[in-house]
Coordinates of C-alpha atoms in Angstrom, one line a residue:
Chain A
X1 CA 0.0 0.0 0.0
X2 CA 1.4 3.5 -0.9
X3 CA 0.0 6.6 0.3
X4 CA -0.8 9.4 -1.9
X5 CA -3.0 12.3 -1.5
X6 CA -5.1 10.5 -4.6
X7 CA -5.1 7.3 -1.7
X8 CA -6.5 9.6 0.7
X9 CA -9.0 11.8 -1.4
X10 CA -10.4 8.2 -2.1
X11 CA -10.8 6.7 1.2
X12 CA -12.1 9.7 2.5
X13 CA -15.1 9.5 0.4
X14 CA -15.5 5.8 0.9
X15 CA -15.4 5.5 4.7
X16 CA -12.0 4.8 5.5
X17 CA -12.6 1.3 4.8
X18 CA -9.8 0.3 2.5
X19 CA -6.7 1.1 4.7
X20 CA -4.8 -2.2 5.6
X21 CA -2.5 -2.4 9.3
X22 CA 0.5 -1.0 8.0
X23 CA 3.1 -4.1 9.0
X24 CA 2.6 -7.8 9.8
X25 CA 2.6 -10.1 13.1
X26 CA 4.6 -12.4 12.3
X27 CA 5.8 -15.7 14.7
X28 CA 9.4 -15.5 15.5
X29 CA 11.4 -18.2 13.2
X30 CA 13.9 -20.0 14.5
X31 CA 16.9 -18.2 12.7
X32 CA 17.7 -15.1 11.1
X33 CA 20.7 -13.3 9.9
X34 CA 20.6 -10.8 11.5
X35 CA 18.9 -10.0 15.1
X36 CA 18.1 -6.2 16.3
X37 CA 17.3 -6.3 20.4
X38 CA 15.0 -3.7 20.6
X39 CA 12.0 -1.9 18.3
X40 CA 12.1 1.5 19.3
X41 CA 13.0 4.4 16.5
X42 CA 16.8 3.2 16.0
X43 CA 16.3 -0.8 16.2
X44 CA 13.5 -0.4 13.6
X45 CA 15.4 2.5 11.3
X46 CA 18.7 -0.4 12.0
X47 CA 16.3 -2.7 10.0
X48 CA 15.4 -1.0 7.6
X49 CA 18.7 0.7 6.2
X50 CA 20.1 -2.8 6.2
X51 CA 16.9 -4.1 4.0
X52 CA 17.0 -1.1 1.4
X53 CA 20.5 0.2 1.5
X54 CA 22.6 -3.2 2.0
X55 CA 20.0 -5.8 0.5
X56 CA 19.5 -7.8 3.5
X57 CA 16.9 -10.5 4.0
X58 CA 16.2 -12.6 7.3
X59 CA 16.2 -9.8 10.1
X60 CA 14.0 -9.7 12.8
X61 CA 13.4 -6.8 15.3
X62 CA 12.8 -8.0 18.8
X63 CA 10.8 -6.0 20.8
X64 CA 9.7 -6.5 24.7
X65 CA 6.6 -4.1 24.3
X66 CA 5.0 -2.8 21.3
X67 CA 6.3 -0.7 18.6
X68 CA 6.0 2.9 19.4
X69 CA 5.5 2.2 22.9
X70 CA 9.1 3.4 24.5
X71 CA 10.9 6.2 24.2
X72 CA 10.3 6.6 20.7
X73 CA 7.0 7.7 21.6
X74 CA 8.4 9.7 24.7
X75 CA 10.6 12.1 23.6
X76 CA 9.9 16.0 22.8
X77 CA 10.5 15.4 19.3
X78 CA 13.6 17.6 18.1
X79 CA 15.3 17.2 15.3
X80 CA 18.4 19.4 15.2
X81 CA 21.6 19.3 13.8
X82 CA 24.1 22.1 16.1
X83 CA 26.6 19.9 18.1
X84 CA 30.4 21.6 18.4
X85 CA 32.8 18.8 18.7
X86 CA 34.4 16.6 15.6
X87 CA 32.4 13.2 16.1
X88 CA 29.1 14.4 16.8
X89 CA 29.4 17.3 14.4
X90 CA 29.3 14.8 11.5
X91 CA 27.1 12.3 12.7
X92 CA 24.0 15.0 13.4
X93 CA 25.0 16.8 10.6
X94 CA 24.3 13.5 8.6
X95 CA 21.2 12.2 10.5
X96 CA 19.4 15.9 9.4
X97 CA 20.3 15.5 5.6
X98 CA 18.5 11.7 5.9
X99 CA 15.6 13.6 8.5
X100 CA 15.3 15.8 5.6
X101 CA 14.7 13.2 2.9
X102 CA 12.8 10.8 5.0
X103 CA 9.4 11.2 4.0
X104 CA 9.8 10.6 0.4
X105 CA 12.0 7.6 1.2
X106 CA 9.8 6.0 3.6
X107 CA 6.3 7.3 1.6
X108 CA 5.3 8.2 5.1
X109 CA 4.3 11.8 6.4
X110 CA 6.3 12.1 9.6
X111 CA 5.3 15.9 9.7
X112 CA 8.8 16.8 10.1
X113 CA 8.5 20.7 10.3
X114 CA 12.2 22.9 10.1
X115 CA 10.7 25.8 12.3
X116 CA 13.6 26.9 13.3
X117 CA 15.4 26.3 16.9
X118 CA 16.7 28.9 18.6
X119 CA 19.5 28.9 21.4
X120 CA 18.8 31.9 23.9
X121 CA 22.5 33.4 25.4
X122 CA 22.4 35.9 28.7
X123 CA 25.9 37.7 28.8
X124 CA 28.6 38.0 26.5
X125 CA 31.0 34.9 27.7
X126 CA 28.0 33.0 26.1
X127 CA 27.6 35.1 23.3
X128 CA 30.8 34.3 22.3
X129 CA 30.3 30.3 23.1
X130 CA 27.4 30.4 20.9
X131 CA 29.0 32.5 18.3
X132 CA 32.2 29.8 18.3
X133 CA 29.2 26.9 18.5
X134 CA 27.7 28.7 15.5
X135 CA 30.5 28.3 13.8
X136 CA 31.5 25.0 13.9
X137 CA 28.3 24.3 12.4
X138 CA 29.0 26.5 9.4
X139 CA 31.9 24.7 8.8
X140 CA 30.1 21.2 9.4
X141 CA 28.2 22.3 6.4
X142 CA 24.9 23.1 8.4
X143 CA 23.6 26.6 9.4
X144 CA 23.5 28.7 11.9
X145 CA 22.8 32.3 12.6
X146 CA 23.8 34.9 15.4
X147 CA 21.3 36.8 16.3
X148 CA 21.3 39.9 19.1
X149 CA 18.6 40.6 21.2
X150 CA 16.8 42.5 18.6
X151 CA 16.9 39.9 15.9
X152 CA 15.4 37.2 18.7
X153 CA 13.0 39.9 19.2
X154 CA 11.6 39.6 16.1
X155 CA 11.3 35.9 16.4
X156 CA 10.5 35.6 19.9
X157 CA 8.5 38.8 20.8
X158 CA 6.7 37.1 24.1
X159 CA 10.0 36.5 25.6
X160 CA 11.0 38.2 29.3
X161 CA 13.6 40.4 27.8
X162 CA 14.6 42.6 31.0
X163 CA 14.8 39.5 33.4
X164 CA 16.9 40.7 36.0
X165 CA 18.8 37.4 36.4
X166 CA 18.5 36.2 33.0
X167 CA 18.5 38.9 30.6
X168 CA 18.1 37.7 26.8
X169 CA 21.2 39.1 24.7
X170 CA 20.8 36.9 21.9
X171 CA 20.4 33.5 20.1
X172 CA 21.7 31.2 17.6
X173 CA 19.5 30.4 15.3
X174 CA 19.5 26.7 13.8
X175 CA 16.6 27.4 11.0
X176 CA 17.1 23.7 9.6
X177 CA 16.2 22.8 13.2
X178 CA 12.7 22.1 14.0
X179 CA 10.5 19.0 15.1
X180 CA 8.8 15.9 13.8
X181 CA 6.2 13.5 14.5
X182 CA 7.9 10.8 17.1
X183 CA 5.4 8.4 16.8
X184 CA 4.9 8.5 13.1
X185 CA 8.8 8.1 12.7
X186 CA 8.4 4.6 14.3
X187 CA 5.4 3.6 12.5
X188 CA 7.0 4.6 9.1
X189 CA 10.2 2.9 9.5
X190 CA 8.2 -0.3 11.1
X191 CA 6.2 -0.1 7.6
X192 CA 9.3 0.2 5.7
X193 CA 11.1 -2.6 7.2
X194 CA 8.2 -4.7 7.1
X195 CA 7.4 -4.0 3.5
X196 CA 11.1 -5.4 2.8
X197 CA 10.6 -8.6 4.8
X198 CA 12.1 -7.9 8.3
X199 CA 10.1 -9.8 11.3
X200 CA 9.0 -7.0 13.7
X201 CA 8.4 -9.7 16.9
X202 CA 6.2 -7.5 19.3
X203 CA 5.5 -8.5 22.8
X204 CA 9.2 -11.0 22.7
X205 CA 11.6 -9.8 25.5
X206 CA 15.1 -11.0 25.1
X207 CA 16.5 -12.9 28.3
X208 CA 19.9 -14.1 27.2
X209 CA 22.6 -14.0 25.1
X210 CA 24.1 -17.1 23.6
X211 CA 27.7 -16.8 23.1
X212 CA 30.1 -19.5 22.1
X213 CA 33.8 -19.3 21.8
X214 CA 33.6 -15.6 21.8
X215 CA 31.3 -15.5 19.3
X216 CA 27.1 -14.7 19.0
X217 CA 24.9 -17.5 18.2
X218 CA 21.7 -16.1 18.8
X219 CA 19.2 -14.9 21.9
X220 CA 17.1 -16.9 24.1
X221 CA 13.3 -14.8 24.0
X222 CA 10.3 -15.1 26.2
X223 CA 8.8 -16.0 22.7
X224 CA 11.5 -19.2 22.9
X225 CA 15.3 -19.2 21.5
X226 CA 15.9 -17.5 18.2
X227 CA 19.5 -18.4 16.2
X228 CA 21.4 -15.7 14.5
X229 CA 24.4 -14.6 13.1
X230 CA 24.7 -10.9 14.0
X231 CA 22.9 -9.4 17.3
X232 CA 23.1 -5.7 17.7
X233 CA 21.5 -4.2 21.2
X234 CA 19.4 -1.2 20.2
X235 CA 17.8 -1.0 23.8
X236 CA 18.7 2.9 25.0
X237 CA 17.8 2.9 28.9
X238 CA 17.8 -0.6 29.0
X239 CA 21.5 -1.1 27.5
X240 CA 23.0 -2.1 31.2
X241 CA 20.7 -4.9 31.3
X242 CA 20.7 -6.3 28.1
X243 CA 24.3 -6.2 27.6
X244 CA 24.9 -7.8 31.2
X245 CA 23.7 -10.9 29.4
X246 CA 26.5 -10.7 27.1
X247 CA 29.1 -10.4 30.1
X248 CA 29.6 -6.7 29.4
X249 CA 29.4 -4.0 31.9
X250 CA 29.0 -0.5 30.0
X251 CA 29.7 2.8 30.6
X252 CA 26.4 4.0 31.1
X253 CA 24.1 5.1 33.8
X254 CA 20.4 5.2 33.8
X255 CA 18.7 8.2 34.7
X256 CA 15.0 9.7 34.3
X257 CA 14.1 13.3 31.8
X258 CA 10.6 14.5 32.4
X259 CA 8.5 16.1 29.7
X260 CA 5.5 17.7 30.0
X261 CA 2.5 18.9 27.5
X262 CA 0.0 21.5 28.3
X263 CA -3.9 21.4 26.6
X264 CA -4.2 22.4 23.2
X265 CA -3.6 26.1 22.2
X266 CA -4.2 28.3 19.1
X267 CA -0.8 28.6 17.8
X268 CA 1.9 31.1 19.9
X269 CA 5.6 29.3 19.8
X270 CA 6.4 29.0 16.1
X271 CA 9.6 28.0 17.0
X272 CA 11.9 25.4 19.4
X273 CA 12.9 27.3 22.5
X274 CA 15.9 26.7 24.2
X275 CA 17.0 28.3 27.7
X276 CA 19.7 26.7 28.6
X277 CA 20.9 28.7 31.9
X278 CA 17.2 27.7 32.6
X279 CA 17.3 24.1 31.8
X280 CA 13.8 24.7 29.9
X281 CA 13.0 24.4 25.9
X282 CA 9.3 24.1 24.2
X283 CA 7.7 23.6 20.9
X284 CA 3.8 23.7 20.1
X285 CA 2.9 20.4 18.1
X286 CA 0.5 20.7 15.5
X287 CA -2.4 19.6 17.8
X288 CA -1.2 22.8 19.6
X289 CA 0.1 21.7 23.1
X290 CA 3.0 22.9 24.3
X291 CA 5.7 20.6 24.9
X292 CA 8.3 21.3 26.9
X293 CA 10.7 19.9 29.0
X294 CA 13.8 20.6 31.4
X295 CA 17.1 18.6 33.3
X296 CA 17.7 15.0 34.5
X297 CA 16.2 14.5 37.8
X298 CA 19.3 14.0 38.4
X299 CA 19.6 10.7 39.8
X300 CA 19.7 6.9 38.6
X301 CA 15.9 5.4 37.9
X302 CA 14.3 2.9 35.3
X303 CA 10.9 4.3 36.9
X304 CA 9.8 6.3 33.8
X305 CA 8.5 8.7 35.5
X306 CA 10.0 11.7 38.1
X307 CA 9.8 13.9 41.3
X308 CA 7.7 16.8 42.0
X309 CA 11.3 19.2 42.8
X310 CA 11.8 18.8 38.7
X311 CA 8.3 19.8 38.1
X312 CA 8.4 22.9 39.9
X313 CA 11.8 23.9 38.8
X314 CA 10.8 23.3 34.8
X315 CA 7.6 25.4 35.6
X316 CA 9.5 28.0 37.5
X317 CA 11.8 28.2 34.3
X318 CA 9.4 28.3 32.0
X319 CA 7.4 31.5 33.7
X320 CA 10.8 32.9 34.1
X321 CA 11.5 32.9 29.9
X322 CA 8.1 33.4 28.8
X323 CA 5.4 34.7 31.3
X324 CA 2.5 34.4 28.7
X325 CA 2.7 30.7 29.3
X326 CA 1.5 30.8 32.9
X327 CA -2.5 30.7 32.6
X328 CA -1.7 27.8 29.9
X329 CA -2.8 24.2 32.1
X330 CA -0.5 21.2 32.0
X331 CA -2.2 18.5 30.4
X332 CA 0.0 15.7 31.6
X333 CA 3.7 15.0 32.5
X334 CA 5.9 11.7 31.8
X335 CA 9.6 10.6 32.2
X336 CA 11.8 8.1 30.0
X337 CA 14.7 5.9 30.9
X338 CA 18.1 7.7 29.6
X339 CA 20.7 6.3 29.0
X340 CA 23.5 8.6 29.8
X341 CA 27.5 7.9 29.0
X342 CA 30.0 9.8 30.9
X343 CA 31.2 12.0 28.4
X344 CA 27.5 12.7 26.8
X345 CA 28.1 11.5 23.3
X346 CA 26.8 8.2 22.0
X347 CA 28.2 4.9 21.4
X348 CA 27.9 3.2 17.9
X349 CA 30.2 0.2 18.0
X350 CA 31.4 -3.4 17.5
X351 CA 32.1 -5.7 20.8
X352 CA 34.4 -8.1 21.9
X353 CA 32.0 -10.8 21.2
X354 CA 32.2 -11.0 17.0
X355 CA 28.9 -10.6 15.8
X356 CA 27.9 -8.6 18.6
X357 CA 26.9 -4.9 18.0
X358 CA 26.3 -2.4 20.4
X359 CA 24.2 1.2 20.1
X360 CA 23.6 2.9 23.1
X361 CA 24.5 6.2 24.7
X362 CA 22.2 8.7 23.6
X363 CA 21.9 10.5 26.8
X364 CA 18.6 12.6 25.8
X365 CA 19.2 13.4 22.4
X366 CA 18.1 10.0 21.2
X367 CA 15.1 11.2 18.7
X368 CA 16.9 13.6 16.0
X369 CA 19.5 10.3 15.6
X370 CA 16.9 8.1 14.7
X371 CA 17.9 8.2 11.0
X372 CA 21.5 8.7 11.7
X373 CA 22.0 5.6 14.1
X374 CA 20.0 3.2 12.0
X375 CA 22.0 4.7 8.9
X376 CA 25.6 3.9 10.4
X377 CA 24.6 1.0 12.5
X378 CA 23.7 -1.1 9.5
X379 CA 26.2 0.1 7.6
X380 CA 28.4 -1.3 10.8
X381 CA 26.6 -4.7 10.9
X382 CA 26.2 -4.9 7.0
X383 CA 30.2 -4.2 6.1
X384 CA 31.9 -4.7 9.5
X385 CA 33.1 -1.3 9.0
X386 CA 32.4 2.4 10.5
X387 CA 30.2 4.5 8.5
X388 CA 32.6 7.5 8.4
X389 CA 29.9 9.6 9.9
X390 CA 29.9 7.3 12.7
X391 CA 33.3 6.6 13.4
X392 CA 34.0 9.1 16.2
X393 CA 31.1 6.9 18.1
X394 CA 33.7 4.2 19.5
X395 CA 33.2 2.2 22.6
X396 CA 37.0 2.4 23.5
X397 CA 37.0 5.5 23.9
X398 CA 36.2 5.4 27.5
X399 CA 39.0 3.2 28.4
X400 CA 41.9 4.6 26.2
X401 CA 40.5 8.5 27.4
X402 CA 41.1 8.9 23.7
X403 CA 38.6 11.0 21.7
X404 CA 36.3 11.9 24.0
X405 CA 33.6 14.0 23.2
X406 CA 32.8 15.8 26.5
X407 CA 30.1 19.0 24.2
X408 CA 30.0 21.0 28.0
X409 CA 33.0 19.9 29.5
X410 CA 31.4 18.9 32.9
X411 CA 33.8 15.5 33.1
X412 CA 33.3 12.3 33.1
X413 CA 30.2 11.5 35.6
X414 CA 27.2 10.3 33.7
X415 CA 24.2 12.5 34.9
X416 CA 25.9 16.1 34.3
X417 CA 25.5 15.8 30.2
Chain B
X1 CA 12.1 11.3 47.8
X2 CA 13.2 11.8 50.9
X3 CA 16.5 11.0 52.7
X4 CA 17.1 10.5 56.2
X5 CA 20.5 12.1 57.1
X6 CA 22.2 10.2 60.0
X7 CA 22.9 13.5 61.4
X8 CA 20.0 15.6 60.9
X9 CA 16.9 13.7 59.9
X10 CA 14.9 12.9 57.6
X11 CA 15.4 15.6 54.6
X12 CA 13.8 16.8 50.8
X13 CA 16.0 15.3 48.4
X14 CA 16.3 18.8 47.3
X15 CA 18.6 19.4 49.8
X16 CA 21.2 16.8 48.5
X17 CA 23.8 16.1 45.4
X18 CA 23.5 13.0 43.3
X19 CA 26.8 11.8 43.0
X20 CA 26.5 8.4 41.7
X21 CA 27.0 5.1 42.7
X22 CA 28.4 4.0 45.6
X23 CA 31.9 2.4 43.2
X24 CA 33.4 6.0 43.8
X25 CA 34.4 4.8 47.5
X26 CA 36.8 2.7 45.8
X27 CA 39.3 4.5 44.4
X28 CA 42.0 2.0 43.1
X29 CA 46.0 2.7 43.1
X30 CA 47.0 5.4 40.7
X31 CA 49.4 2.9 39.4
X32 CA 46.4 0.2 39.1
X33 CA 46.3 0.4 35.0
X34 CA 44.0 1.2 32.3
X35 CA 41.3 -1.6 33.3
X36 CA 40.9 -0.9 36.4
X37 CA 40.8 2.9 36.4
X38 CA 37.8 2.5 33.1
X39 CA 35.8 0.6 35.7
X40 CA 35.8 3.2 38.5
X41 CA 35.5 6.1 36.1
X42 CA 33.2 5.0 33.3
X43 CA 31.5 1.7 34.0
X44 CA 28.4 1.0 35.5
X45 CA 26.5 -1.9 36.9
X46 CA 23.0 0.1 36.4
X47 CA 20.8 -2.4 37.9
X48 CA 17.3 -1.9 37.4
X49 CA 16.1 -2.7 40.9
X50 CA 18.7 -2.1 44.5
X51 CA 21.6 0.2 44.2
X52 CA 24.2 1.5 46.2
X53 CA 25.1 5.6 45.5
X54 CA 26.9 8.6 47.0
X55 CA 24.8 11.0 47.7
X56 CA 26.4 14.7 49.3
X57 CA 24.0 16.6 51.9
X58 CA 25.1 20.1 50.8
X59 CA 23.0 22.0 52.3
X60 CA 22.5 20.6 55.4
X61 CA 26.1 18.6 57.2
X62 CA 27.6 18.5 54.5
X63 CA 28.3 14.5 54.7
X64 CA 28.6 11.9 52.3
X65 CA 26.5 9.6 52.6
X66 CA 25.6 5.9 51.3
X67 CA 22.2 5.6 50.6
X68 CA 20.7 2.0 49.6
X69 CA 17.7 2.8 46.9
X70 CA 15.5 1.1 44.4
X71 CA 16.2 2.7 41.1
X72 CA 12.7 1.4 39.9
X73 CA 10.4 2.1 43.1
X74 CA 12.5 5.0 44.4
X75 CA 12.5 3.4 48.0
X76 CA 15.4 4.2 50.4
X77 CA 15.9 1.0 52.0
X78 CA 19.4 2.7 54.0
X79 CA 21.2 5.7 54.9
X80 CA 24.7 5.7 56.3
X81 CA 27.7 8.0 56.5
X82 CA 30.3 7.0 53.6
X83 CA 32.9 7.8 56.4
X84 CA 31.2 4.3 58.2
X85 CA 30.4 2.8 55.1
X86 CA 33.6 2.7 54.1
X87 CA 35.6 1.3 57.6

């Protein structure tokens, strides 16, 4: 089934009646190729660059819940490409070109929107950090623009200019920043994959590891044991756990991020928002709520959802940017499982264990990867090689202190990224 | 949450640092080697259930403390001084 706006027009005038479920369910075989641990948006976008880039049959995507249902479907939806250091620069820089061609490649409206995202500064030492930020992302090849407080003005007119702690002096504009749709960037990879024969397994939770002789021979599943040949952990917050069945201990902490969506409002914030003395940035979605967010509570949890100090100190930075937001009611508030490295960057990465692929580490900047880490990750599994967008993303890096991609410099402990 | 400070009670977790866990008590011999200092530094067991972590009561006694939680319920099960914890 491809969707058109002809598809549409139709089954609009004929009840909605000829739209089919847009992948399979099938049983779990007893072998595949290759096995993905985990169906959130970078297991299933893992599946389906290796099916329509690297020709790939016999994958499965194993995944404990349902598709959608983690932090895919979690996140505040930001798709940016402005990171400083030589690692990450590339590989956001090259997950925003394939954001940008998604929907025509998938055939899927993922309503990704390049409003614009704007980084707020409040004295000059960050004017110039922003101003050196924005330039490293010129030279990446992406764009950026400085503007004073006049230019955010003009953007941002509702803004508290004159805060006494937190006066606004400026911004750096990312216009090729903006948001998307998380939940239809699941559902349109899970189509795509599916459409070129991977197995998405819903509802199978992986409980072991089979290794032999240092090498993967497949998982053992709630849904029974399931050969392979290649096994790649694609499980975010859940990385420790998974990986602890392959005898590895990672360098990654757990930790909760709360977001938060007010009711629906006629549209006010065309853009993303970012305070970061604050530890506050919003969007509107379409459907008109605003969704914003803050910090890590700041301690380790797998409990999905936070404490009540984090609430207040999001609200309190939110009426302290933009005051017009105050009457606005809060709809409903969540938290998902990060998984946070010590130096803040990501983790793309063979193991010791051949066959064994590891992608984890994306702190909370998970969602605008999506494309990126399913991009280089097959290309990993498919050639055994880097992608060269992804080569920065090493494992080792931890242990040899070499290449570390510390973006604030806060050192190495896990929840301060 | 709330943590109950040997010294001065039960407190808002507001009033205390989240250091992480409870590994940075053992510090190995600057000499100890590559392995060893990637483990205390960088690696975490991350358990999805009881956990031992540092946290720093900075604005109250200013202690370190060990505090036994549940990283899935967000029960303190134990509070001790890291200076006892450690002995």
């Amino acid at each position: 089934m491809r969707f058109s706006g002809l598809k549409v027009l139709k089954e609009g005038l004929t009840g909605n009646k000829g739209w089919k479920p847009h992948w399979r369910d099938p049983e779990p075989k007893s072998e595949y190729d290759i096995v993905i641990i985990g169906g959130g948006g970078h297991g299933l976008s893992t599946a389906y660059y290796l099916a329509a880039e690297h020709g790939l049959k016999n994958i499965a995507v194993l995944e404990k819940g349902y598709i959608g249902g983690g932090n895919v479907g979690r996140n505040t939806t930001i798709v940016r490409a402005n990171y400083f250091l030589p690692g990450n620069s590339e590989f956001y820089s090259h997950s925003l070109k394939l954001w940008e061609g998604l929907e025509e490649e998938l055939n899927y409206n993922v309503m990704h929107s390049q409003r614009g995202l704007i980084n707020l500064f409040h004295s000059d030492g960050q004017r110039d950090a922003f101003a050196r930020r924005g330039n490293a992302m010129i030279n990446q090849g992406d764009d950026a623009i400085l503007l004073d407080r006049e230019g955010v003005r003009k953007h941002l007119p509702y803004l508290d200019f004159d805060n006494v702690r937190f006066p606004v002096f400026g911004g750096l504009l990312h216009p090729r920043g903006g948001t998307a749709r998380h939940d239809a960037v699941a559902w349109g990879y899970a189509r795509g994959a599916d459409q070129r024969g991977v197995d998405l397994i819903q509802n199978c939770e992986v409980t072991g590891i089979d290794i032999d002789n240092g090498k993967v021979r497949g998982v053992q599943t709630s849904r029974g044991a399931i050969r392979a040949k290649k096994v790649a952990i694609v499980v975010a917050g859940r990385s420790g756990q998974v990986a602890a069945m392959a005898g590895m201990r990672l360098p990654i902490e757990s930790h909760v991020l709360q977001a938060f969506v007010s009711e629906g409002l006629k549209p006010v914030i065309d853009h993303v928002v970012s305070f970061g003395m604050g530890h506050f940035y919003i969007s509107q979605s379409d459907k008109g709520g605003l969704v914003f967010g803050g910090d890590l509570d700041m301690y380790a949890s797998y409990a999905a959802r936070g404490n009540l100090p984090l609430v207040e100190h999001v609200m309190e930075a939110g009426m302290t940017l933009m005051p017009m937001i105050g009457k606005a009611k809060v709809l409903r508030s969540w938290g998902g499982i990060m998984d946070m490295t010590p130096d803040g960057s990501p983790i793309i990465d063979k193991t010791d264990t051949e066959g064994l692929y590891l992608d984890c580490g994306w702190c909370y900047g998970g969602f605008k990867a999506v494309p990126g880490s399913g991009n280089c990750l097959a290309h990993l599994i498919a050639t055994d090689r880097p992608h060269p967008a992804a080569a920065k993303l090493r494992l080792d890096r931890f242990r040899s202190g070499v290449g570390l991609m510390d973006e604030e410099g806060t050192g190495a402990q896990h929840n301060l990224h | 949450m709330r943590i109950n400070c040997p010294v001065c009670g039960e407190r808002d977790r507001r009033e205390f640092y989240y250091k992480g866990a409870a590994v940075a008590l053992e510090r190995p011999a600057p000499d100890a080697g590559e392995a060893a200092w990637d483990e205390y530094v960088h690696l975490r067991e991350n358990p999805a259930g009881e956990t031992r972590e540092l946290w720093y009561h900075e604005s109250g006694c200013n202690g370190w403390l060990v505090v036994t939680r549940n990283t899935v319920s967000h029960e303190i099960s134990g509070v001790e001084l890291a200076s006892e914890a450690r002995s």
